[in-house]
Amino acid sequence: MRLVFGLVLILGIGLAGFAAYMAKNRIGEYQSTVEDQRRALASQVELTKVYVVNKRMAYGQKLNKSDVSVMSWPKEGVPEGAFVDPKALFPDGDELRTVLRVMEKHEAILKAKVTAPGEDAGVSSRLAKGMRAFALRVDVSSGVSGFLRPGDRVDVYWTGDSQGREVTQLIDTGITLLAVDQIADGDRSAPTIARTVTVSASPQQVAALALAQSTGRLTLALIGADDQDEVAAVEVDQNQLLGIADPVRVQRQAKKVCTIRTRRGGDVVEIPIRCAE
């Protein structure tokens, strides 16, 4: 009996050792395969260094060197405007940048999401060359019920008197909002009833908007994020709105008068006569 027990024990130990040996070989083969695939992938995809944030950054925060890390990124997939050179990100050493858009952890730092070195997150940092910031008065009805956010695009309609009739017409389209009230954070999602909105406009547009604002009422219409269609001229008056035809103006012809001239003494006199048919 003891002999049988001893044989079974020896057989069990042998099988366990054999299984461990086979498992070790399988694990070694798997690791070798993974390493081969990793080397093959690295040889096929060219990588480069991209600067990312190492924590969540919100609008208005200062971007320090301690907030930045370097990650390997597929060279062909580097986002436009990403920083790959530390001298480009911090060209003046300790001069900091300011965050303009929320960035999540390990997100690439883009030029569109930070200010220039040393600048704050004010409206002036968002103005393109040759553009001006101009404020428009709005309320709950003219300001799209408070759903406007910085970065949105709007059409501007003017309502006022034109040649004795009330009209509404489109005076400008595709204007970009820089700020709503005194808030320039485009990541804000909660609706706010604004009293003013600040838009980016050329000097010519500023003059037109200022005149329109002083002579009538302005209304904004929000444009869809993916809408790039051009809008034709739009004008509606009260008659068009109610379907009333414009009154026809009848021009009355003046009665024709025929005369002859005759001299009476030293005077020349015109005498009416019947006109020839």
Coordinates of N, CA and C in Angstrom, one line a residue, residues 103-245:
M103 N -8.2 71.8 -21.1 CA -7.4 70.6 -21.6 C -7.4 69.5 -20.6
E104 N -7.7 68.3 -21.0 CA -7.7 67.2 -20.1 C -6.3 66.6 -20.0
K105 N -6.1 65.8 -19.0 CA -4.8 65.2 -18.7 C -4.3 64.4 -19.9
H106 N -3.0 64.6 -20.3 CA -2.3 64.0 -21.4 C -2.8 64.5 -22.7
E107 N -3.5 65.6 -22.8 CA -4.0 66.2 -24.0 C -2.8 67.0 -24.6
A108 N -2.7 67.0 -25.9 CA -1.6 67.8 -26.5 C -1.9 69.3 -26.4
I109 N -0.9 70.0 -26.1 CA -1.0 71.5 -26.0 C -1.0 72.1 -27.4
L110 N -2.0 72.8 -27.8 CA -2.2 73.4 -29.1 C -2.1 74.9 -29.0
K111 N -1.6 75.5 -30.1 CA -1.4 77.0 -30.1 C -2.8 77.7 -29.9
A112 N -3.9 77.1 -30.4 CA -5.2 77.7 -30.3 C -5.7 77.6 -28.9
K113 N -5.1 76.8 -28.0 CA -5.6 76.6 -26.7 C -4.8 77.4 -25.6
V114 N -3.8 78.1 -26.0 CA -3.0 78.9 -25.1 C -2.7 80.2 -25.7
T115 N -2.4 81.2 -24.8 CA -2.0 82.5 -25.3 C -0.6 82.6 -25.7
A116 N -0.2 83.7 -26.3 CA 1.3 83.9 -26.5 C 2.0 84.0 -25.2
P117 N 3.3 83.8 -25.1 CA 4.0 83.9 -23.8 C 3.8 85.3 -23.2
G118 N 3.4 85.3 -21.9 CA 3.3 86.6 -21.2 C 1.9 87.2 -21.3
E119 N 1.0 86.7 -22.2 CA -0.3 87.3 -22.3 C -1.3 86.7 -21.4
D120 N -2.3 87.4 -21.1 CA -3.4 86.9 -20.2 C -4.5 86.3 -21.2
A121 N -5.6 85.9 -20.6 CA -6.7 85.4 -21.4 C -7.8 86.4 -21.8
G122 N -7.4 87.6 -21.9 CA -8.3 88.7 -22.2 C -8.8 88.6 -23.7
V123 N -9.8 89.5 -24.0 CA -10.3 89.5 -25.3 C -9.3 89.8 -26.4
S124 N -8.4 90.7 -26.1 CA -7.4 91.2 -27.1 C -6.5 90.0 -27.6
S125 N -6.4 89.0 -26.8 CA -5.5 87.8 -27.3 C -6.3 87.0 -28.3
R126 N -7.6 87.2 -28.5 CA -8.4 86.4 -29.4 C -8.6 87.2 -30.7
L127 N -8.2 88.4 -30.8 CA -8.5 89.2 -32.0 C -7.5 88.9 -33.1
A128 N -8.0 88.6 -34.3 CA -7.1 88.4 -35.4 C -6.6 89.7 -35.9
K129 N -5.5 89.7 -36.7 CA -4.9 90.9 -37.2 C -5.9 91.7 -38.0
G130 N -6.1 93.0 -37.8 CA -7.0 93.8 -38.5 C -8.4 93.8 -38.0
M131 N -8.7 93.0 -37.0 CA -10.1 93.0 -36.4 C -10.2 93.8 -35.1
R132 N -11.4 94.2 -34.8 CA -11.7 95.0 -33.6 C -12.8 94.3 -32.8
A133 N -12.7 94.6 -31.5 CA -13.8 94.1 -30.6 C -14.9 95.2 -30.5
F134 N -16.1 94.8 -30.6 CA -17.2 95.7 -30.6 C -18.4 95.1 -29.8
A135 N -19.0 95.9 -28.9 CA -20.0 95.4 -28.0 C -21.4 95.7 -28.6
L136 N -22.3 94.7 -28.5 CA -23.7 94.9 -29.0 C -24.6 94.7 -27.8
R137 N -25.6 95.5 -27.7 CA -26.6 95.3 -26.6 C -27.6 94.2 -27.0
V138 N -27.9 93.3 -26.0 CA -28.8 92.2 -26.3 C -29.7 92.0 -25.0
D139 N -30.8 91.3 -25.2 CA -31.6 90.9 -24.1 C -32.1 89.5 -24.3
V140 N -33.1 89.0 -23.5 CA -33.5 87.6 -23.6 C -34.0 87.2 -25.0
S141 N -34.7 88.2 -25.7 CA -35.2 87.9 -27.0 C -34.2 88.1 -28.1
S142 N -33.4 89.1 -28.0 CA -32.4 89.4 -29.1 C -31.2 88.6 -29.0
G143 N -30.9 88.0 -27.8 CA -29.7 87.3 -27.5 C -29.9 85.8 -27.5
V144 N -30.8 85.2 -28.2 CA -31.1 83.8 -28.3 C -31.3 83.1 -27.0
S145 N -32.0 83.8 -26.1 CA -32.4 83.3 -24.8 C -31.2 82.9 -23.9
G146 N -30.1 83.5 -24.1 CA -29.0 83.2 -23.2 C -28.1 82.0 -23.6
F147 N -28.4 81.5 -24.8 CA -27.6 80.3 -25.2 C -26.4 80.6 -26.0
L148 N -26.0 81.9 -26.1 CA -24.8 82.3 -26.8 C -23.6 82.0 -25.9
R149 N -22.5 81.6 -26.6 CA -21.2 81.3 -25.9 C -20.1 81.9 -26.7
P150 N -19.0 82.4 -26.0 CA -17.8 82.8 -26.8 C -17.4 81.8 -27.8
G151 N -17.1 82.2 -29.0 CA -16.7 81.3 -30.0 C -17.8 81.0 -31.0
D152 N -19.1 81.2 -30.6 CA -20.2 81.0 -31.5 C -20.2 82.0 -32.7
R153 N -20.9 81.7 -33.7 CA -21.1 82.6 -34.9 C -22.6 83.0 -35.0
V154 N -22.8 84.2 -35.3 CA -24.2 84.7 -35.4 C -24.4 85.5 -36.6
D155 N -25.7 85.6 -37.0 CA -26.2 86.5 -38.0 C -26.8 87.7 -37.3
V156 N -26.7 88.9 -37.8 CA -27.2 90.1 -37.2 C -28.3 90.7 -38.1
Y157 N -29.5 90.9 -37.5 CA -30.6 91.4 -38.2 C -31.0 92.8 -37.6
W158 N -31.3 93.7 -38.5 CA -31.7 95.1 -38.1 C -33.2 95.3 -38.3
T159 N -33.9 95.9 -37.4 CA -35.3 96.2 -37.5 C -35.5 97.7 -37.2
G160 N -36.1 98.4 -38.2 CA -36.3 99.9 -38.1 C -37.1 100.4 -39.2
D161 N -37.2 101.7 -39.3 CA -38.0 102.4 -40.3 C -37.1 102.7 -41.5
S162 N -37.7 102.3 -42.7 CA -37.0 102.5 -43.9 C -38.0 103.0 -45.0
Q163 N -37.8 104.3 -45.3 CA -38.7 105.0 -46.3 C -40.2 104.9 -45.8
G164 N -40.4 105.1 -44.5 CA -41.7 105.2 -44.0 C -42.4 103.8 -43.8
R165 N -41.6 102.7 -43.8 CA -42.2 101.4 -43.5 C -41.2 100.6 -42.6
E166 N -41.8 99.8 -41.7 CA -41.1 99.0 -40.8 C -40.5 97.8 -41.5
V167 N -39.2 97.6 -41.5 CA -38.5 96.5 -42.1 C -37.6 95.8 -41.2
T168 N -37.3 94.5 -41.5 CA -36.2 93.8 -40.8 C -35.4 93.2 -41.9
Q169 N -34.1 93.4 -41.8 CA -33.2 92.9 -42.9 C -31.9 92.4 -42.2
L170 N -31.2 91.5 -42.9 CA -30.0 90.9 -42.5 C -28.9 91.9 -42.9
I171 N -28.1 92.4 -41.9 CA -27.0 93.3 -42.2 C -25.6 92.8 -42.1
D172 N -25.5 91.6 -41.4 CA -24.2 91.0 -41.4 C -24.3 89.5 -41.0
T173 N -23.4 88.7 -41.4 CA -23.5 87.2 -41.2 C -22.2 86.6 -40.8
G174 N -22.3 85.6 -40.0 CA -21.0 84.9 -39.6 C -20.1 85.6 -38.7
I175 N -20.6 86.5 -37.9 CA -19.8 87.3 -36.9 C -19.5 86.4 -35.7
T176 N -18.2 86.4 -35.3 CA -17.8 85.5 -34.2 C -17.9 86.3 -32.9
L177 N -18.4 85.6 -31.9 CA -18.5 86.2 -30.5 C -17.2 86.0 -29.8
L178 N -16.7 87.0 -29.2 CA -15.5 87.0 -28.4 C -15.8 86.8 -26.9
A179 N -16.9 87.4 -26.4 CA -17.3 87.3 -25.0 C -18.8 87.6 -24.9
V180 N -19.3 87.0 -23.8 CA -20.7 87.2 -23.4 C -20.7 87.9 -22.1
D181 N -21.2 89.2 -22.0 CA -21.0 90.0 -20.9 C -19.5 90.2 -20.7
Q182 N -19.0 89.9 -19.5 CA -17.5 90.0 -19.3 C -16.9 88.7 -19.2
I183 N -17.5 87.6 -19.8 CA -17.0 86.3 -19.7 C -16.5 85.8 -21.1
A184 N -15.3 85.5 -21.2 CA -14.7 85.0 -22.5 C -14.4 83.5 -22.5
D185 N -14.9 82.8 -21.5 CA -14.6 81.4 -21.4 C -15.6 80.6 -22.3
G186 N -15.1 80.1 -23.4 CA -15.9 79.4 -24.4 C -16.4 78.0 -23.9
D187 N -15.8 77.5 -22.8 CA -16.2 76.1 -22.3 C -17.4 76.2 -21.4
R188 N -17.8 77.4 -21.1 CA -19.0 77.5 -20.2 C -20.2 77.0 -20.9
S189 N -21.0 76.1 -20.3 CA -22.2 75.5 -21.0 C -23.5 76.0 -20.4
A190 N -23.6 76.6 -19.2 CA -24.8 77.0 -18.6 C -25.3 78.3 -19.3
P191 N -26.6 78.3 -19.7 CA -27.2 79.5 -20.3 C -27.2 80.7 -19.4
T192 N -26.9 81.9 -19.9 CA -26.8 83.1 -19.2 C -27.5 84.2 -20.0
I193 N -28.5 84.9 -19.3 CA -29.1 86.0 -20.0 C -28.1 87.2 -20.0
A194 N -27.6 87.5 -21.1 CA -26.5 88.5 -21.2 C -27.2 89.9 -21.5
R195 N -26.5 90.9 -21.2 CA -26.9 92.3 -21.5 C -26.0 92.8 -22.7
T196 N -24.8 92.3 -22.9 CA -24.0 92.7 -24.0 C -23.3 91.5 -24.5
V197 N -22.9 91.5 -25.8 CA -22.0 90.5 -26.4 C -20.9 91.2 -27.1
T198 N -19.7 90.8 -27.1 CA -18.6 91.4 -27.8 C -18.2 90.6 -29.0
V199 N -18.2 91.2 -30.1 CA -18.0 90.5 -31.4 C -16.7 90.9 -32.0
S200 N -16.1 90.1 -32.9 CA -14.9 90.4 -33.7 C -15.4 90.9 -35.0
A201 N -15.0 92.1 -35.4 CA -15.5 92.7 -36.6 C -14.4 93.6 -37.2
S202 N -14.4 93.8 -38.5 CA -13.5 94.7 -39.2 C -13.9 96.1 -38.9
P203 N -13.1 97.1 -39.1 CA -13.5 98.5 -38.9 C -14.7 98.9 -39.7
Q204 N -14.9 98.4 -40.9 CA -16.1 98.7 -41.7 C -17.3 98.1 -41.1
Q205 N -17.2 96.9 -40.6 CA -18.3 96.2 -39.9 C -18.7 97.0 -38.6
V206 N -17.7 97.4 -37.9 CA -17.9 98.2 -36.7 C -18.7 99.4 -37.0
A207 N -18.4 100.2 -38.0 CA -19.1 101.4 -38.4 C -20.6 101.0 -38.8
A208 N -20.8 99.9 -39.5 CA -22.1 99.5 -39.9 C -22.9 99.1 -38.7
L209 N -22.3 98.3 -37.8 CA -23.1 97.9 -36.6 C -23.4 99.0 -35.7
A210 N -22.5 100.0 -35.5 CA -22.7 101.1 -34.7 C -23.9 102.0 -35.2
L211 N -23.9 102.2 -36.5 CA -25.0 102.9 -37.1 C -26.4 102.2 -36.9
A212 N -26.3 100.9 -37.2 CA -27.5 100.1 -37.1 C -28.1 100.0 -35.6
Q213 N -27.2 100.0 -34.7 CA -27.6 99.9 -33.3 C -28.2 101.2 -32.8
S214 N -27.7 102.3 -33.4 CA -28.3 103.6 -33.0 C -29.5 104.0 -33.7
T215 N -29.9 103.4 -34.8 CA -31.1 103.7 -35.6 C -32.2 102.7 -35.6
G216 N -32.0 101.6 -34.9 CA -33.0 100.5 -34.8 C -32.7 99.5 -33.8
R217 N -33.3 98.3 -33.9 CA -33.1 97.2 -32.9 C -32.4 96.1 -33.6
L218 N -31.4 95.6 -32.9 CA -30.6 94.5 -33.4 C -31.0 93.2 -32.8
T219 N -31.1 92.1 -33.6 CA -31.4 90.8 -33.2 C -30.4 89.8 -33.7
L220 N -29.9 88.9 -32.8 CA -28.9 87.9 -33.2 C -29.5 86.6 -33.5
A221 N -29.0 85.8 -34.5 CA -29.5 84.5 -34.8 C -28.3 83.6 -34.8
L222 N -28.3 82.5 -34.0 CA -27.2 81.6 -33.8 C -27.0 80.7 -35.0
I223 N -25.8 80.6 -35.5 CA -25.5 79.7 -36.7 C -25.0 78.4 -36.1
G224 N -25.4 77.3 -36.8 CA -25.0 75.9 -36.4 C -23.5 75.8 -36.5
A225 N -22.9 74.9 -35.7 CA -21.5 74.7 -35.6 C -20.9 74.2 -37.0
D226 N -21.7 73.4 -37.7 CA -21.2 72.9 -39.0 C -21.7 73.6 -40.2
D227 N -22.5 74.7 -40.0 CA -23.1 75.4 -41.1 C -22.1 76.4 -41.7
Q228 N -21.7 76.1 -42.9 CA -20.8 77.0 -43.6 C -21.4 77.6 -44.9
D229 N -22.8 77.5 -45.0 CA -23.5 78.0 -46.2 C -23.5 79.5 -46.2
E230 N -23.4 80.2 -47.3 CA -23.5 81.6 -47.4 C -25.0 82.0 -47.5
V231 N -25.3 83.1 -46.8 CA -26.7 83.5 -46.7 C -26.9 84.7 -47.7
A232 N -28.0 84.6 -48.5 CA -28.3 85.7 -49.4 C -28.9 86.9 -48.6
A233 N -29.1 88.0 -49.3 CA -29.7 89.2 -48.7 C -31.2 88.8 -48.3
V234 N -31.5 89.3 -47.1 CA -32.9 89.0 -46.5 C -33.5 90.3 -46.1
E235 N -34.7 90.6 -46.5 CA -35.4 91.8 -46.1 C -36.9 91.5 -46.1
V236 N -37.6 91.8 -45.0 CA -39.0 91.6 -44.8 C -39.7 92.8 -44.3
D237 N -40.8 93.3 -44.9 CA -41.5 94.4 -44.3 C -42.9 93.9 -43.9
Q238 N -43.7 94.8 -43.3 CA -45.0 94.5 -42.8 C -45.9 93.9 -43.9
N239 N -45.9 94.5 -45.0 CA -46.8 94.0 -46.1 C -46.5 92.6 -46.5
Q240 N -45.2 92.3 -46.7 CA -44.7 91.0 -47.0 C -45.1 90.0 -45.9
L241 N -45.0 90.4 -44.6 CA -45.3 89.5 -43.5 C -46.8 89.2 -43.5
L242 N -47.6 90.1 -43.8 CA -49.1 89.9 -43.7 C -49.7 89.5 -45.1
G243 N -48.9 89.5 -46.1 CA -49.4 89.1 -47.4 C -50.2 90.2 -48.1
I244 N -49.9 91.5 -47.8 CA -50.7 92.6 -48.3 C -49.9 93.1 -49.5
A245 N -50.6 93.2 -50.7 CA -49.9 93.8 -51.9 C -49.7 95.2 -51.7

